[in-house]
PDB file of C-alpha atoms in Angstrom:
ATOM      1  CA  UNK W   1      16.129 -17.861  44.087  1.00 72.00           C
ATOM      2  CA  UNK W   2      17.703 -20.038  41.380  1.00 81.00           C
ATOM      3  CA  UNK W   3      15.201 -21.941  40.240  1.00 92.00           C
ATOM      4  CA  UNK W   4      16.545 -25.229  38.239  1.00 96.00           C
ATOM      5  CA  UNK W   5      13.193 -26.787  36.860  1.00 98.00           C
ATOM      6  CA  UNK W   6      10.066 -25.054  35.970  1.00 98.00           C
ATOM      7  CA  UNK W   7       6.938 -26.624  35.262  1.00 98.00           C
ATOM      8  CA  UNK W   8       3.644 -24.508  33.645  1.00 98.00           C
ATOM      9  CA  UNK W   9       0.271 -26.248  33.741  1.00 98.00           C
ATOM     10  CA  UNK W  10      -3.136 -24.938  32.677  1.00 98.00           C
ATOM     11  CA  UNK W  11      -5.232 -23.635  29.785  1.00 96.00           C
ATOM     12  CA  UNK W  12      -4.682 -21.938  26.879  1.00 94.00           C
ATOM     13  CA  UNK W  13      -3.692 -18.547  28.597  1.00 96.00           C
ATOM     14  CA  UNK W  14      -0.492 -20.848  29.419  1.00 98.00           C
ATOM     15  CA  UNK W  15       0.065 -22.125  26.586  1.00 97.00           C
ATOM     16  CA  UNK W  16       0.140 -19.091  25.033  1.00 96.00           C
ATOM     17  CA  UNK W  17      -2.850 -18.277  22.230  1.00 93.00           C
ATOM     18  CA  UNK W  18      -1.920 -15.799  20.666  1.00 89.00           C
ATOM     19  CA  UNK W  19       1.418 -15.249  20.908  1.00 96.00           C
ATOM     20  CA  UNK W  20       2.944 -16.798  18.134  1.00 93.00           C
ATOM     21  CA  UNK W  21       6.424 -18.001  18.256  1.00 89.00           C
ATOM     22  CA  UNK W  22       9.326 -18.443  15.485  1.00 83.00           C
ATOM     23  CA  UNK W  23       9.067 -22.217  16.315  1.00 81.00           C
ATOM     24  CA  UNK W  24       5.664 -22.269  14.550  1.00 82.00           C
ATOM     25  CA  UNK W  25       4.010 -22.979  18.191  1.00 89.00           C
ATOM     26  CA  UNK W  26       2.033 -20.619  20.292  1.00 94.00           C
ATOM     27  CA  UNK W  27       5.080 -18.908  22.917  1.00 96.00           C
ATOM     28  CA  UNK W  28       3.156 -16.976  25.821  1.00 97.00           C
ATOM     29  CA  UNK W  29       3.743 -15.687  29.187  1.00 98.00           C
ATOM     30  CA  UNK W  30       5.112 -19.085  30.243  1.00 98.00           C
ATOM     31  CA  UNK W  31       7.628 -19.134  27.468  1.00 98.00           C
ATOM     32  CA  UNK W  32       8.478 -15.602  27.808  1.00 98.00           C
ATOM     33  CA  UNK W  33       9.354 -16.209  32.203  1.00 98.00           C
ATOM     34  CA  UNK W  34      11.626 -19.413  31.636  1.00 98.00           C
ATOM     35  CA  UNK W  35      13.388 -17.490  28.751  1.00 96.00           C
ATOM     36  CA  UNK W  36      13.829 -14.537  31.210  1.00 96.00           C
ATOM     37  CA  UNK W  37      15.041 -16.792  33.687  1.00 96.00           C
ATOM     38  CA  UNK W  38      17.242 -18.890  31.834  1.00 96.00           C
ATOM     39  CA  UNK W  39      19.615 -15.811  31.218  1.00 93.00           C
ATOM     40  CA  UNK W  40      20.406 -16.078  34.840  1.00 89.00           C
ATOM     41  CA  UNK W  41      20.760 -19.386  35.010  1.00 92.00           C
ATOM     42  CA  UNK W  42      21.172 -21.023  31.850  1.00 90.00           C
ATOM     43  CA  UNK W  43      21.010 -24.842  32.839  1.00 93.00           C
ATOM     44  CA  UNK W  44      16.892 -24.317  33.615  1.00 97.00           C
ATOM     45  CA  UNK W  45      14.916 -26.841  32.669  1.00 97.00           C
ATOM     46  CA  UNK W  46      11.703 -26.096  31.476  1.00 98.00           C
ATOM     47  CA  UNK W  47       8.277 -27.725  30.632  1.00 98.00           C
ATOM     48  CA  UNK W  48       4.673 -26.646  29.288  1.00 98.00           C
ATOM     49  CA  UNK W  49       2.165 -29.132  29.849  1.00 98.00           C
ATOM     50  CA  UNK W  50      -1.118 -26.472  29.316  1.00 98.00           C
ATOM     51  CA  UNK W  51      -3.196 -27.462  26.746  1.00 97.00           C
ATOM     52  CA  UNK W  52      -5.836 -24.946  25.086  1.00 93.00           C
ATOM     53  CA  UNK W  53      -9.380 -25.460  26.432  1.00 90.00           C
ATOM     54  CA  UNK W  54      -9.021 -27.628  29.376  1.00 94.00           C
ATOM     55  CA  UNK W  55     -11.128 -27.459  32.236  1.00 94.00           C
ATOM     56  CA  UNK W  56     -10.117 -27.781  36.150  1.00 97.00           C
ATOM     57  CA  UNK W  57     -11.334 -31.172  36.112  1.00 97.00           C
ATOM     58  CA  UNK W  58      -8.711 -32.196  33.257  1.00 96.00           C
ATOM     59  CA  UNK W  59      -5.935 -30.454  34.327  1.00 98.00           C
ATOM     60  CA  UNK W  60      -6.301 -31.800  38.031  1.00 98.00           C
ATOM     61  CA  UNK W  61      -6.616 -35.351  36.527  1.00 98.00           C
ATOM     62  CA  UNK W  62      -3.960 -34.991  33.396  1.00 97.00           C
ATOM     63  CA  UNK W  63      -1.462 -32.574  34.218  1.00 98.00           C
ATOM     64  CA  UNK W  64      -1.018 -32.148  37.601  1.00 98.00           C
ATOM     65  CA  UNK W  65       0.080 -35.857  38.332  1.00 98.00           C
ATOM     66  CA  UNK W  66       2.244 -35.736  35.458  1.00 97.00           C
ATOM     67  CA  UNK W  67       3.942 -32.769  36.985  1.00 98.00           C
ATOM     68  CA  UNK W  68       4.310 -34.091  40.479  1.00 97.00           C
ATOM     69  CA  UNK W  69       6.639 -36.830  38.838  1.00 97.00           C
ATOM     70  CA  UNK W  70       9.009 -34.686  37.550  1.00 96.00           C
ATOM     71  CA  UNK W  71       9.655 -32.982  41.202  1.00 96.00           C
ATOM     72  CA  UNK W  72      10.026 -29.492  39.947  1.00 98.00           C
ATOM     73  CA  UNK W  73      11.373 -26.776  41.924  1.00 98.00           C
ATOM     74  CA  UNK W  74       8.681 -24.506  40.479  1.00 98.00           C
ATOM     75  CA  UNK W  75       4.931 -24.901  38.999  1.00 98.00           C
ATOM     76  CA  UNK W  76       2.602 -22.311  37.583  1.00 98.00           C
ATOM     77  CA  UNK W  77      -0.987 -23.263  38.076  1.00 98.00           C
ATOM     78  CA  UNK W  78      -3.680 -21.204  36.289  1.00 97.00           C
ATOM     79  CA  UNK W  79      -6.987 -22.995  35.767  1.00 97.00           C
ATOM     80  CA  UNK W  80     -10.627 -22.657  36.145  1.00 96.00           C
ATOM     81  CA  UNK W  81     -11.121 -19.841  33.966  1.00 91.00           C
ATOM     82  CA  UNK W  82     -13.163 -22.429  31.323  1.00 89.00           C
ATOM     83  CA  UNK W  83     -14.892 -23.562  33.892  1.00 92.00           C
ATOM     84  CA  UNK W  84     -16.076 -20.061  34.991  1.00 91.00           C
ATOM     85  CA  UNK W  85     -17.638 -18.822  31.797  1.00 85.00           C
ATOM     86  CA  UNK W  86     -20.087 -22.222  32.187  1.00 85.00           C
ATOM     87  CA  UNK W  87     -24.051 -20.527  33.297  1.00 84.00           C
ATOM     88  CA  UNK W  88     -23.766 -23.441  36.273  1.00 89.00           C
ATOM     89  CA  UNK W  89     -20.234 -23.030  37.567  1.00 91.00           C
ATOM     90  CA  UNK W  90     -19.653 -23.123  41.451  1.00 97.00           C
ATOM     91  CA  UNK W  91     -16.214 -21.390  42.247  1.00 97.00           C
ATOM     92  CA  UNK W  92     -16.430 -23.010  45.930  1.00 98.00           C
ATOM     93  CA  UNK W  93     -16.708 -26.230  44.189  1.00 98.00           C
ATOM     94  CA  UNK W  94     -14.074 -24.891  41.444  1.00 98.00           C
ATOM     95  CA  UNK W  95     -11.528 -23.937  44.423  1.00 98.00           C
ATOM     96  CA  UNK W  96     -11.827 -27.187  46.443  1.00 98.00           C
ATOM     97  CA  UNK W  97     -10.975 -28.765  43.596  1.00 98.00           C
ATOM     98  CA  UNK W  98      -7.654 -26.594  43.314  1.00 98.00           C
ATOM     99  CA  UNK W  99      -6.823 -26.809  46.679  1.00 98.00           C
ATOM    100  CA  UNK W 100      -6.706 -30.520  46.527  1.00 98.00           C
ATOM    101  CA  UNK W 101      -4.117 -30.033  43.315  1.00 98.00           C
ATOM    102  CA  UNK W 102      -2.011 -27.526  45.522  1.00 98.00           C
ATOM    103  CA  UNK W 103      -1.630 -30.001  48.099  1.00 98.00           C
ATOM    104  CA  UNK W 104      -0.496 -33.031  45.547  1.00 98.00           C
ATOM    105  CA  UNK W 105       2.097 -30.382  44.159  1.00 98.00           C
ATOM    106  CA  UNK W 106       3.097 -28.904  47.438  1.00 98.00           C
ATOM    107  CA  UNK W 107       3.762 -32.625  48.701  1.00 97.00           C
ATOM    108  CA  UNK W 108       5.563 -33.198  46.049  1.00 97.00           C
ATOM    109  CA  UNK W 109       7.987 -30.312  47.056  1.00 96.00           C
ATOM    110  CA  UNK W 110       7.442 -28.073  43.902  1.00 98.00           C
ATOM    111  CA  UNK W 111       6.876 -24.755  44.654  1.00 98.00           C
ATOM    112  CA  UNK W 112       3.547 -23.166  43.607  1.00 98.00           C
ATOM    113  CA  UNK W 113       2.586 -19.945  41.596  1.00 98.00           C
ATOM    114  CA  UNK W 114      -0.897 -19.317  42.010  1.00 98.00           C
ATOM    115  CA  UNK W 115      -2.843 -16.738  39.338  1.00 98.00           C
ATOM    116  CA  UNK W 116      -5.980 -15.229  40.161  1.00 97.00           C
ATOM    117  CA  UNK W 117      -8.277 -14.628  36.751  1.00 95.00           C
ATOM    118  CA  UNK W 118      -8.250 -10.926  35.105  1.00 92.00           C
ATOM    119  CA  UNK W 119     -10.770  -8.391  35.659  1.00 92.00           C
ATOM    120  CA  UNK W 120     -13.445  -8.951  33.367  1.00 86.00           C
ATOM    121  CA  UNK W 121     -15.680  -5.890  34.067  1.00 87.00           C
ATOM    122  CA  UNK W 122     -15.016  -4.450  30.509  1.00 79.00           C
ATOM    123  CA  UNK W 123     -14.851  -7.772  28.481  1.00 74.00           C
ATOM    124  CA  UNK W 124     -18.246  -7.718  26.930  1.00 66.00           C
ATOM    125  CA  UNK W 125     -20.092 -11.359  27.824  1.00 67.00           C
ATOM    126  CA  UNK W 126     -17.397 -12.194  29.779  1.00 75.00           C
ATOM    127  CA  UNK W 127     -18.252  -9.573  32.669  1.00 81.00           C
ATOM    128  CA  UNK W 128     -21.546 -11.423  33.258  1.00 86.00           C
ATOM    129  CA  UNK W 129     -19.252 -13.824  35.503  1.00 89.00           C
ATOM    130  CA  UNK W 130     -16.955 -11.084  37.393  1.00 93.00           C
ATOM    131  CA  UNK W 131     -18.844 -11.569  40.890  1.00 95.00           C
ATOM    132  CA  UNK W 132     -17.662 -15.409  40.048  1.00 95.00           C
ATOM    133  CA  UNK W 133     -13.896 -14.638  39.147  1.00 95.00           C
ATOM    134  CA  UNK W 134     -14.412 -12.466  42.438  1.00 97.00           C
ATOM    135  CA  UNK W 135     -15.115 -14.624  44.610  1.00 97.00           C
ATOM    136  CA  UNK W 136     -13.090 -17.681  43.031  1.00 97.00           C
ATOM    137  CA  UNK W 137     -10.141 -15.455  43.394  1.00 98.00           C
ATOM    138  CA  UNK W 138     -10.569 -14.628  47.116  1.00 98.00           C
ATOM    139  CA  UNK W 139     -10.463 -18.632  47.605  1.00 98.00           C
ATOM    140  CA  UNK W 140      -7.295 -18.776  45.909  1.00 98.00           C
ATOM    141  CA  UNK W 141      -5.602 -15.881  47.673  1.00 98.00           C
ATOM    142  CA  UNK W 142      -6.671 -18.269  51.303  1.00 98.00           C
ATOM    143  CA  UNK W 143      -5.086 -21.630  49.195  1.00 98.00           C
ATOM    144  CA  UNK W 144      -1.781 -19.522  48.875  1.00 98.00           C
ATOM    145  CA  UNK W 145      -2.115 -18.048  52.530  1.00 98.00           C
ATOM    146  CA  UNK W 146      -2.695 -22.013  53.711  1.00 98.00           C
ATOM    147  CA  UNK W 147       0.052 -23.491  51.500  1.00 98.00           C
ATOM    148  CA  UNK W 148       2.976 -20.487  51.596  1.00 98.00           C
ATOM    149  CA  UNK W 149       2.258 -20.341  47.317  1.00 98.00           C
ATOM    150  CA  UNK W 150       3.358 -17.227  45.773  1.00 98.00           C
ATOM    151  CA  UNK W 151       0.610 -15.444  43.856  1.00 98.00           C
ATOM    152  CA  UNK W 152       0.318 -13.089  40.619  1.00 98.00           C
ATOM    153  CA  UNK W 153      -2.566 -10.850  41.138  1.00 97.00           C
ATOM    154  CA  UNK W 154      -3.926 -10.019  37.401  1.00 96.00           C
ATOM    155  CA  UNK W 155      -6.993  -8.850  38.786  1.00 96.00           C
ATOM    156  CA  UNK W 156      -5.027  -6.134  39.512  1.00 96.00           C
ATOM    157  CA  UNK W 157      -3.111  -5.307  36.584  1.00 96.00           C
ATOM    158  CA  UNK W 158      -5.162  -2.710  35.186  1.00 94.00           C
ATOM    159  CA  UNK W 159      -2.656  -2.386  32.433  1.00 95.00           C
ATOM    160  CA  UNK W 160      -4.593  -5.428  30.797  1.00 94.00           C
ATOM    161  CA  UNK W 161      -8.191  -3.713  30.698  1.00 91.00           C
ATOM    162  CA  UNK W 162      -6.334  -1.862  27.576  1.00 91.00           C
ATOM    163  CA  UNK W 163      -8.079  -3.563  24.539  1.00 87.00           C
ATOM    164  CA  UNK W 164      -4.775  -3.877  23.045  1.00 91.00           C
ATOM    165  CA  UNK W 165      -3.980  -6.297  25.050  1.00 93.00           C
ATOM    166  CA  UNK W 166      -6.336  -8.700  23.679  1.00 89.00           C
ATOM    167  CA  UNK W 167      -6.318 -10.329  20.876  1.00 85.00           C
ATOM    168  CA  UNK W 168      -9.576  -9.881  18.037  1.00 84.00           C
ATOM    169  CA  UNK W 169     -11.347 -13.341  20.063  1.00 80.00           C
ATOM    170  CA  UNK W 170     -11.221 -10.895  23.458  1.00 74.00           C
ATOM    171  CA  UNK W 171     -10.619 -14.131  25.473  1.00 83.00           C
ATOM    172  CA  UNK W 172      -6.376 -14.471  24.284  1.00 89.00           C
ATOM    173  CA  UNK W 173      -3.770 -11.925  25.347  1.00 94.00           C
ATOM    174  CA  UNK W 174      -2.140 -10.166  22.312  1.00 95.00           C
ATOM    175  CA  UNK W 175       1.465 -11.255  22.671  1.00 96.00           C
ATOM    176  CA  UNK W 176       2.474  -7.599  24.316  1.00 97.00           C
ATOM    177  CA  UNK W 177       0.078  -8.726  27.016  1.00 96.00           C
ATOM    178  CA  UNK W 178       1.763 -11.981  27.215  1.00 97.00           C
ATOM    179  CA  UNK W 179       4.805  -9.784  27.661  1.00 98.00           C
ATOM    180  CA  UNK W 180       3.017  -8.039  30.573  1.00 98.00           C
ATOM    181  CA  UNK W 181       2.092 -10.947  32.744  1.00 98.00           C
ATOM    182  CA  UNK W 182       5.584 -12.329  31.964  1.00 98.00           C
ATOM    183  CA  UNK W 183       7.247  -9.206  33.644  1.00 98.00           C
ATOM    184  CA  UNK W 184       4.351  -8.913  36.701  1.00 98.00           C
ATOM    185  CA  UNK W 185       5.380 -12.937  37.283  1.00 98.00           C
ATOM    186  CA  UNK W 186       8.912 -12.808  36.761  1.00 97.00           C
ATOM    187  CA  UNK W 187       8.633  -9.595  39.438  1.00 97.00           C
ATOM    188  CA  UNK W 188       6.776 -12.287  41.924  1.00 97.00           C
ATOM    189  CA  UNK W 189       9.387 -15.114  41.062  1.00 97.00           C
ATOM    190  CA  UNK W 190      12.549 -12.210  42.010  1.00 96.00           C
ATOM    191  CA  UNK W 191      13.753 -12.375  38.354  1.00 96.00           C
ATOM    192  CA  UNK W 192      15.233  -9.065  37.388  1.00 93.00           C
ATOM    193  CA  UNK W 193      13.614  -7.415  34.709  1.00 94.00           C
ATOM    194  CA  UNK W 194      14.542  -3.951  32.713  1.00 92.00           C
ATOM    195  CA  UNK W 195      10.663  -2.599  32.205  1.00 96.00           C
ATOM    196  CA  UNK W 196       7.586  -1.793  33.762  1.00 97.00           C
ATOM    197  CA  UNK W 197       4.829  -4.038  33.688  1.00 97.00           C
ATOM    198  CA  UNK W 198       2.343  -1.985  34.769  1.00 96.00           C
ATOM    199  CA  UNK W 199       3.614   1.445  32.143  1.00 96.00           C
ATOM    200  CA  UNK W 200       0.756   2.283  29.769  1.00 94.00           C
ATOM    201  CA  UNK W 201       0.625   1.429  26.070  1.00 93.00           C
ATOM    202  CA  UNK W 202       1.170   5.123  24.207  1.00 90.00           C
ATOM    203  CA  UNK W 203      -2.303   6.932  24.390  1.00 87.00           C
ATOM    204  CA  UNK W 204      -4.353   6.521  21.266  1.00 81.00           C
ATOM    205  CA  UNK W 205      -7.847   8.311  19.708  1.00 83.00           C
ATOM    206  CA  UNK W 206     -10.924   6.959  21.576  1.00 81.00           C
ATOM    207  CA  UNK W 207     -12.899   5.000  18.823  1.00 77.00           C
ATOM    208  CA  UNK W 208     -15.874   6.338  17.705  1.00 81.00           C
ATOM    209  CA  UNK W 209     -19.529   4.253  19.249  1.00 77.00           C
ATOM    210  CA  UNK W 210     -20.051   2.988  15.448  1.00 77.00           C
ATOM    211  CA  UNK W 211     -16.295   1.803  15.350  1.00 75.00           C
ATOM    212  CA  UNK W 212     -17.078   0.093  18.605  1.00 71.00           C
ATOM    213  CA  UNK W 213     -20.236  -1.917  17.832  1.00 75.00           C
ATOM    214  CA  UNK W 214     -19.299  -2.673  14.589  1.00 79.00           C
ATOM    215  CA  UNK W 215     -16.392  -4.842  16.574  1.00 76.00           C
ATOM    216  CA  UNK W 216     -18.457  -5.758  18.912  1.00 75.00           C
ATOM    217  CA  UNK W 217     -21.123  -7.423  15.748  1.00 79.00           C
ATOM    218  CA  UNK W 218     -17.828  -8.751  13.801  1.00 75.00           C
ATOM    219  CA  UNK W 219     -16.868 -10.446  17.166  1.00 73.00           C
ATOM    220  CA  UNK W 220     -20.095 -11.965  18.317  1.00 74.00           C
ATOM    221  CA  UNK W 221     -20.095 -13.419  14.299  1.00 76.00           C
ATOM    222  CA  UNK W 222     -16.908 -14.819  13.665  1.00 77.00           C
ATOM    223  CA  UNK W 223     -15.958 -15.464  17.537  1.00 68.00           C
ATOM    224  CA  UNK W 224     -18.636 -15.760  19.702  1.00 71.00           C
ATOM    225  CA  UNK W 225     -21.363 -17.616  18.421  1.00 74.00           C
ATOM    226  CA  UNK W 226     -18.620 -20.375  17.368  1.00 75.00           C
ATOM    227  CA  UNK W 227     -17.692 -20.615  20.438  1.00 70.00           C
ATOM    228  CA  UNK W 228     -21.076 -21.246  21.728  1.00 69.00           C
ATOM    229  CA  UNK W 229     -21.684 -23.945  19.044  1.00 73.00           C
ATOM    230  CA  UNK W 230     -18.402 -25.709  19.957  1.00 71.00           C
ATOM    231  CA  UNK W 231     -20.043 -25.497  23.692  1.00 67.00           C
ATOM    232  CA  UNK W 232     -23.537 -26.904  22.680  1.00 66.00           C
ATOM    233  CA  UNK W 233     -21.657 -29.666  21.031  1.00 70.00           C
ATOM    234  CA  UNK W 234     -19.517 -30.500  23.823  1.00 71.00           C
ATOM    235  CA  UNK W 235     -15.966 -30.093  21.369  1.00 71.00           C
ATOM    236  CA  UNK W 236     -12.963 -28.520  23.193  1.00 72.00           C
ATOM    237  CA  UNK W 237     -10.407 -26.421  21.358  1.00 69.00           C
ATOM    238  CA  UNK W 238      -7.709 -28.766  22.728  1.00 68.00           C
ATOM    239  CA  UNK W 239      -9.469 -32.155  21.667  1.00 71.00           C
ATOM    240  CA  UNK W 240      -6.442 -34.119  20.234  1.00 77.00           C
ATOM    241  CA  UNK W 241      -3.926 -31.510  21.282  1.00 90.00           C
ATOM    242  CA  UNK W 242      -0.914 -32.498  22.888  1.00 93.00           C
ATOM    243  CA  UNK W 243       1.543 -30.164  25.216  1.00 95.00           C
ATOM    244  CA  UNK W 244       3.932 -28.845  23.669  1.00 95.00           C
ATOM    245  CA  UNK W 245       6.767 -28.869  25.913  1.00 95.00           C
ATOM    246  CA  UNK W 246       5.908 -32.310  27.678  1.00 96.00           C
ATOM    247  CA  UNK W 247       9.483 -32.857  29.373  1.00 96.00           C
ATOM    248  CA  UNK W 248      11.836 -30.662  30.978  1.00 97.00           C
ATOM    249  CA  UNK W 249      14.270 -29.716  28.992  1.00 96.00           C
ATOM    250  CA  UNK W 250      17.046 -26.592  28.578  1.00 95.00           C
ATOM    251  CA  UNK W 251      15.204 -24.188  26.138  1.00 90.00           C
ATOM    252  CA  UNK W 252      16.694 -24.074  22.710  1.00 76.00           C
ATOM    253  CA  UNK W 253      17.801 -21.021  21.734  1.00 54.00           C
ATOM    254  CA  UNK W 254      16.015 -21.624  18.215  1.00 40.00           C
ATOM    255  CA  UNK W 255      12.675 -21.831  19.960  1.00 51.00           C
ATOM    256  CA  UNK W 256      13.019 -18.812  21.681  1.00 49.00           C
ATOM    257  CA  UNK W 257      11.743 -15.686  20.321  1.00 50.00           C
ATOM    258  CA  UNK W 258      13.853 -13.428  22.799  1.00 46.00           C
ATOM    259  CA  UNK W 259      13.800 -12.696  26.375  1.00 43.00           C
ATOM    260  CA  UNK W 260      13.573  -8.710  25.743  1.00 45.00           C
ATOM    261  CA  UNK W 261      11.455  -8.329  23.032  1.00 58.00           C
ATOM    262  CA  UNK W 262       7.647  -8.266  22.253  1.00 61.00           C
TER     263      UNK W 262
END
């Protein structure tokens, strides 16, 4: 289908942390799809409204309304994921909550990408809350059956439970993992594409255990236990960020790093 406006909402997996553009922003998965698009139909009009750190509750309540104005043909909604990592989180509660932003975007006659969170059963601290992703993901598979969304399964992508994929933080895709999802969505979305998301990365030498907790110490130093004082403190990453690709708009091809490359 030839999609004329496209419309990304979320977190900062859609933003795109830490994929660096040559525009001095973050690019991403998001980035990466319209580009791929847009060489099939090179009117699109594109928009990122994701913002690094939001919650479901935000995102509902900021983004989503502003995207129902603009009528797109398409929206990608990934969110919750913030929300999940939080000791108290109810994914019931978390998926009502989504359903209810489906439905505004659905009425609005956009049609809807749903993305069910990654596999998190080798992501140290993070694979605490995999029963949670589990079971928030089966909800959003039954949103998507109940409002005819299309749906990229990352769960499934065992491509991504390389740790190449992620970036030194282990929460942001590296930007060839960005590059994965990109493919696996434009595959959903019908856009041709040259490569195999799913291929493996070139096999390397198992690191040695001492190699692999002296990561794991440098991480919970420099990444973790940041993170956790940001959370104590209630500060967001994306306090005082704005999107940064609030209208729709043709994609310059300055700010594009290149449909084909990594």
């Amino acid at each position: 289908m030839q999609w004329g406006t496209f419309v990304a909402i979320g977190d900062s997996f859609t933003e795109g942390l830490d994929d660096p553009g040559l525009d001095g922003q973050y690019r991403g998965w998001a980035d990466r799809t319209a580009e791929r698009m847009a060489q099939n139909n090179p009117g699109l009009r594109y928009a990122n409204l994701a913002i690094r750190g939001k919650l479901l509750d935000e995102i509902v309540a900021e983004q989503v309304p502003l995207a129902s104005t603009l009528h797109p043909d398409l929206v990608t909604f990934c969110g919750g994921g913030n929300d999940l990592i939080k000791p108290a989180a109810d994914p019931d509660a978390l998926a009502e909550l989504y359903e209810s932003a489906v439905s505004q975007l659905r009425a609005a006659g956009s049609q809807v990408v749903v993305f069910t969170g990654f596999d998190t059963r080798d992501t140290p601290v993070l694979r605490r809350v995999r029963g949670k992703v589990a079971t928030y993901n089966a909800h959003l598979r039954a949103i998507a059956d109940r409002h005819d969304c299309l749906v990229v399964d990352m769960w499934s992508m065992r491509v991504l439970q390389d740790r190449r994929m992620w970036s030194e933080d282990r929460l942001h895709l590296t930007p060839e993992g960005h590059h994965r999802v990109a493919l696996r969505t434009c595959e959903v979305l019908g856009v041709p594409v040259d490569e195999d998301w799913s291929a493996p990365l070139p096999e390397v030498p198992p690191a040695t255990w001492v190699t692999l907790r002296r990561d794991d110490l440098h991480w919970a130093r420099v990444h973790l236990v940041p993170w956790l004082g940001r959370h104590l403190r209630g500060i967001s990453a994306g306090d005082n960020i704005q999107p940064k690709r609030p209208e729709l708009a043709e994609l310059a091809e300055s700010s594009c790093g290149g449909a084909a490359d990594r």
